[in-house]
Amino acid sequence: MDFTPLINGKAYEWADIRLILFGVPVAGITAINYSDKQEMENNYGAGSLPVSRGYGNVVCEASITLESNEVEAITAQAPNGRLQEIPEFNVVVSYLPAGGLPVTHTLKMCRFMENVRDVKQGDKKIEVAIPLIVGSIKWK
């Protein structure tokens, strides 16, 4: 079997990620998590095996973790100072490896679902994890 075990000699990694929020690259991002899943169910008829399959809604989930200074800058621009009142926006996540193929995912029609701080003694930086409600994810 002839195959190339390394693609450009490098895997995608955290350092390759560029996140665009409100049209601006965000330097203070420390984590992002996003997924979509679709409801699927086997349909049964004659016999004991499925005869067809039914498909339901696609559900998207996402969360973003930012350094507190990024959140405060966004909050300063938010209506009434509430992240939850910012109208729908897109989040663009690009993987840009040096010498590799770029990949871009777009989280569409997002809104912040909450605004919370969780700070403990000894923390060296304050990170804010914010769940997002997402309309859809464009995977390419």
PDB file of C-alpha atoms in Angstrom:
ATOM      1  CA  MET A   1       0.000   0.000   0.000  1.00  0.00           C
ATOM      2  CA  ASP A   2       1.516   3.313  -1.064  1.00  0.00           C
ATOM      3  CA  PHE A   3       0.471   6.323   0.998  1.00  0.00           C
ATOM      4  CA  THR A   4       2.042   9.409   2.487  1.00  0.00           C
ATOM      5  CA  PRO A   5       2.035   9.142   6.288  1.00  0.00           C
ATOM      6  CA  LEU A   6       2.528  12.888   6.810  1.00  0.00           C
ATOM      7  CA  ILE A   7       0.419  15.607   5.245  1.00  0.00           C
ATOM      8  CA  ASN A   8       2.799  18.520   4.763  1.00  0.00           C
ATOM      9  CA  GLY A   9       4.735  17.096   7.713  1.00  0.00           C
ATOM     10  CA  LYS A  10       2.532  18.901  10.262  1.00  0.00           C
ATOM     11  CA  ALA A  11      -0.862  18.452  11.918  1.00  0.00           C
ATOM     12  CA  TYR A  12      -3.323  21.221  12.678  1.00  0.00           C
ATOM     13  CA  GLU A  13      -2.679  22.622  16.142  1.00  0.00           C
ATOM     14  CA  TRP A  14      -3.889  25.348  18.484  1.00  0.00           C
ATOM     15  CA  ALA A  15      -1.254  27.813  17.245  1.00  0.00           C
ATOM     16  CA  ASP A  16      -2.777  27.584  13.736  1.00  0.00           C
ATOM     17  CA  ILE A  17      -6.215  28.848  14.806  1.00  0.00           C
ATOM     18  CA  ARG A  18      -7.397  32.351  13.946  1.00  0.00           C
ATOM     19  CA  LEU A  19     -10.764  33.387  15.341  1.00  0.00           C
ATOM     20  CA  ILE A  20     -12.715  36.316  13.892  1.00  0.00           C
ATOM     21  CA  LEU A  21     -15.432  37.812  16.085  1.00  0.00           C
ATOM     22  CA  PHE A  22     -17.368  40.912  14.951  1.00  0.00           C
ATOM     23  CA  GLY A  23     -14.967  41.175  12.009  1.00  0.00           C
ATOM     24  CA  VAL A  24     -11.904  41.429  14.265  1.00  0.00           C
ATOM     25  CA  PRO A  25      -9.240  38.760  14.990  1.00  0.00           C
ATOM     26  CA  VAL A  26      -9.346  37.798  18.679  1.00  0.00           C
ATOM     27  CA  ALA A  27      -5.974  37.291  20.354  1.00  0.00           C
ATOM     28  CA  GLY A  28      -7.328  36.490  23.823  1.00  0.00           C
ATOM     29  CA  ILE A  29      -9.119  33.264  22.941  1.00  0.00           C
ATOM     30  CA  THR A  30      -8.081  30.267  25.026  1.00  0.00           C
ATOM     31  CA  ALA A  31     -10.654  27.674  23.905  1.00  0.00           C
ATOM     32  CA  ILE A  32     -13.450  27.090  21.437  1.00  0.00           C
ATOM     33  CA  ASN A  33     -15.735  24.111  21.181  1.00  0.00           C
ATOM     34  CA  TYR A  34     -18.386  23.574  18.518  1.00  0.00           C
ATOM     35  CA  SER A  35     -20.377  20.684  17.105  1.00  0.00           C
ATOM     36  CA  ASP A  36     -23.538  19.757  15.300  1.00  0.00           C
ATOM     37  CA  LYS A  37     -25.529  16.594  15.535  1.00  0.00           C
ATOM     38  CA  GLN A  38     -28.628  15.353  13.776  1.00  0.00           C
ATOM     39  CA  GLU A  39     -31.421  13.318  15.264  1.00  0.00           C
ATOM     40  CA  MET A  40     -31.570   9.938  13.530  1.00  0.00           C
ATOM     41  CA  GLU A  41     -33.810   6.986  14.160  1.00  0.00           C
ATOM     42  CA  ASN A  42     -34.232   3.565  12.590  1.00  0.00           C
ATOM     43  CA  ASN A  43     -37.758   2.803  11.395  1.00  0.00           C
ATOM     44  CA  TYR A  44     -38.993  -0.767  11.690  1.00  0.00           C
ATOM     45  CA  GLY A  45     -41.519  -2.655   9.629  1.00  0.00           C
ATOM     46  CA  ALA A  46     -41.594  -6.287   8.570  1.00  0.00           C
ATOM     47  CA  GLY A  47     -38.978  -8.399  10.336  1.00  0.00           C
ATOM     48  CA  SER A  48     -36.593  -7.350  13.096  1.00  0.00           C
ATOM     49  CA  LEU A  49     -34.236  -5.117  11.096  1.00  0.00           C
ATOM     50  CA  PRO A  50     -34.795  -1.471  10.133  1.00  0.00           C
ATOM     51  CA  VAL A  51     -36.533  -0.904   6.815  1.00  0.00           C
ATOM     52  CA  SER A  52     -35.738   2.813   6.635  1.00  0.00           C
ATOM     53  CA  ARG A  53     -34.286   5.639   8.637  1.00  0.00           C
ATOM     54  CA  GLY A  54     -35.853   8.908   9.768  1.00  0.00           C
ATOM     55  CA  TYR A  55     -33.954  12.153  10.207  1.00  0.00           C
ATOM     56  CA  GLY A  56     -34.843  14.994  12.532  1.00  0.00           C
ATOM     57  CA  ASN A  57     -33.450  18.356  13.554  1.00  0.00           C
ATOM     58  CA  VAL A  58     -29.822  19.393  13.391  1.00  0.00           C
ATOM     59  CA  VAL A  59     -28.724  20.758  16.763  1.00  0.00           C
ATOM     60  CA  CYS A  60     -25.618  22.948  17.003  1.00  0.00           C
ATOM     61  CA  GLU A  61     -23.717  23.629  20.216  1.00  0.00           C
ATOM     62  CA  ALA A  62     -20.741  25.880  20.913  1.00  0.00           C
ATOM     63  CA  SER A  63     -18.828  27.634  23.642  1.00  0.00           C
ATOM     64  CA  ILE A  64     -15.938  30.040  23.632  1.00  0.00           C
ATOM     65  CA  THR A  65     -13.419  30.871  26.343  1.00  0.00           C
ATOM     66  CA  LEU A  66     -11.861  34.326  26.264  1.00  0.00           C
ATOM     67  CA  GLU A  67      -9.503  36.221  28.509  1.00  0.00           C
ATOM     68  CA  SER A  68     -11.465  38.687  30.637  1.00  0.00           C
ATOM     69  CA  ASN A  69     -10.007  41.762  28.908  1.00  0.00           C
ATOM     70  CA  GLU A  70     -11.540  40.548  25.602  1.00  0.00           C
ATOM     71  CA  VAL A  71     -14.919  40.032  27.285  1.00  0.00           C
ATOM     72  CA  GLU A  72     -14.783  43.472  28.912  1.00  0.00           C
ATOM     73  CA  ALA A  73     -14.033  45.087  25.530  1.00  0.00           C
ATOM     74  CA  ILE A  74     -17.041  43.305  23.980  1.00  0.00           C
ATOM     75  CA  THR A  75     -19.235  44.171  26.975  1.00  0.00           C
ATOM     76  CA  ALA A  76     -18.322  47.851  26.636  1.00  0.00           C
ATOM     77  CA  GLN A  77     -19.871  47.813  23.139  1.00  0.00           C
ATOM     78  CA  ALA A  78     -22.897  45.691  24.077  1.00  0.00           C
ATOM     79  CA  PRO A  79     -26.359  47.236  24.404  1.00  0.00           C
ATOM     80  CA  ASN A  80     -26.990  47.956  28.099  1.00  0.00           C
ATOM     81  CA  GLY A  81     -23.646  46.257  28.861  1.00  0.00           C
ATOM     82  CA  ARG A  82     -25.193  42.792  28.463  1.00  0.00           C
ATOM     83  CA  LEU A  83     -23.531  40.260  26.186  1.00  0.00           C
ATOM     84  CA  GLN A  84     -26.896  38.551  25.727  1.00  0.00           C
ATOM     85  CA  GLU A  85     -28.306  41.674  24.034  1.00  0.00           C
ATOM     86  CA  ILE A  86     -25.758  41.656  21.198  1.00  0.00           C
ATOM     87  CA  PRO A  87     -27.666  40.752  18.009  1.00  0.00           C
ATOM     88  CA  GLU A  88     -26.822  37.641  15.983  1.00  0.00           C
ATOM     89  CA  PHE A  89     -23.243  37.415  14.737  1.00  0.00           C
ATOM     90  CA  ASN A  90     -20.987  34.911  12.997  1.00  0.00           C
ATOM     91  CA  VAL A  91     -17.849  33.363  14.460  1.00  0.00           C
ATOM     92  CA  VAL A  92     -15.195  32.430  11.885  1.00  0.00           C
ATOM     93  CA  VAL A  93     -12.624  29.831  12.932  1.00  0.00           C
ATOM     94  CA  SER A  94      -9.729  29.325  10.519  1.00  0.00           C
ATOM     95  CA  TYR A  95      -6.960  26.773  10.793  1.00  0.00           C
ATOM     96  CA  LEU A  96      -3.979  28.274   8.987  1.00  0.00           C
ATOM     97  CA  PRO A  97      -1.000  25.911   9.254  1.00  0.00           C
ATOM     98  CA  ALA A  98       2.282  27.131   7.785  1.00  0.00           C
ATOM     99  CA  GLY A  99       2.641  25.389   4.439  1.00  0.00           C
ATOM    100  CA  GLY A 100      -0.607  23.444   4.934  1.00  0.00           C
ATOM    101  CA  LEU A 101      -4.095  23.691   3.565  1.00  0.00           C
ATOM    102  CA  PRO A 102      -6.270  26.288   5.329  1.00  0.00           C
ATOM    103  CA  VAL A 103      -9.642  25.190   6.693  1.00  0.00           C
ATOM    104  CA  THR A 104     -12.405  27.594   7.704  1.00  0.00           C
ATOM    105  CA  HIS A 105     -15.539  26.856   9.728  1.00  0.00           C
ATOM    106  CA  THR A 106     -18.252  29.468  10.253  1.00  0.00           C
ATOM    107  CA  LEU A 107     -20.621  29.377  13.208  1.00  0.00           C
ATOM    108  CA  LYS A 108     -23.664  31.267  11.928  1.00  0.00           C
ATOM    109  CA  MET A 109     -26.366  33.246  13.733  1.00  0.00           C
ATOM    110  CA  CYS A 110     -24.643  33.086  17.142  1.00  0.00           C
ATOM    111  CA  ARG A 111     -25.610  34.797  20.367  1.00  0.00           C
ATOM    112  CA  PHE A 112     -24.005  34.786  23.784  1.00  0.00           C
ATOM    113  CA  MET A 113     -26.205  32.857  26.221  1.00  0.00           C
ATOM    114  CA  GLU A 114     -24.737  34.072  29.513  1.00  0.00           C
ATOM    115  CA  ASN A 115     -22.176  36.343  31.099  1.00  0.00           C
ATOM    116  CA  VAL A 116     -20.383  34.880  34.116  1.00  0.00           C
ATOM    117  CA  ARG A 117     -17.079  35.219  35.924  1.00  0.00           C
ATOM    118  CA  ASP A 118     -15.468  32.412  37.910  1.00  0.00           C
ATOM    119  CA  VAL A 119     -12.291  33.573  39.622  1.00  0.00           C
ATOM    120  CA  LYS A 120     -10.342  31.790  42.328  1.00  0.00           C
ATOM    121  CA  GLN A 121      -7.453  32.732  44.578  1.00  0.00           C
ATOM    122  CA  GLY A 122      -4.184  31.938  42.844  1.00  0.00           C
ATOM    123  CA  ASP A 123      -5.496  32.412  39.302  1.00  0.00           C
ATOM    124  CA  LYS A 124      -2.817  33.950  37.085  1.00  0.00           C
ATOM    125  CA  LYS A 125      -5.348  35.095  34.507  1.00  0.00           C
ATOM    126  CA  ILE A 126      -9.110  35.368  34.367  1.00  0.00           C
ATOM    127  CA  GLU A 127     -10.787  33.340  31.653  1.00  0.00           C
ATOM    128  CA  VAL A 128     -14.487  33.593  30.837  1.00  0.00           C
ATOM    129  CA  ALA A 129     -16.285  30.571  29.366  1.00  0.00           C
ATOM    130  CA  ILE A 130     -19.406  31.617  27.471  1.00  0.00           C
ATOM    131  CA  PRO A 131     -21.905  29.208  25.905  1.00  0.00           C
ATOM    132  CA  LEU A 132     -23.249  30.235  22.501  1.00  0.00           C
ATOM    133  CA  ILE A 133     -26.533  29.477  20.824  1.00  0.00           C
ATOM    134  CA  VAL A 134     -25.753  28.696  17.172  1.00  0.00           C
ATOM    135  CA  GLY A 135     -28.084  28.614  14.180  1.00  0.00           C
ATOM    136  CA  SER A 136     -25.879  26.453  11.952  1.00  0.00           C
ATOM    137  CA  ILE A 137     -22.272  25.564  11.239  1.00  0.00           C
ATOM    138  CA  LYS A 138     -20.763  25.899   7.791  1.00  0.00           C
ATOM    139  CA  TRP A 139     -18.040  23.249   7.761  1.00  0.00           C
ATOM    140  CA  LYS A 140     -16.473  24.352   4.458  1.00  0.00           C
TER     141      LYS A 140
END
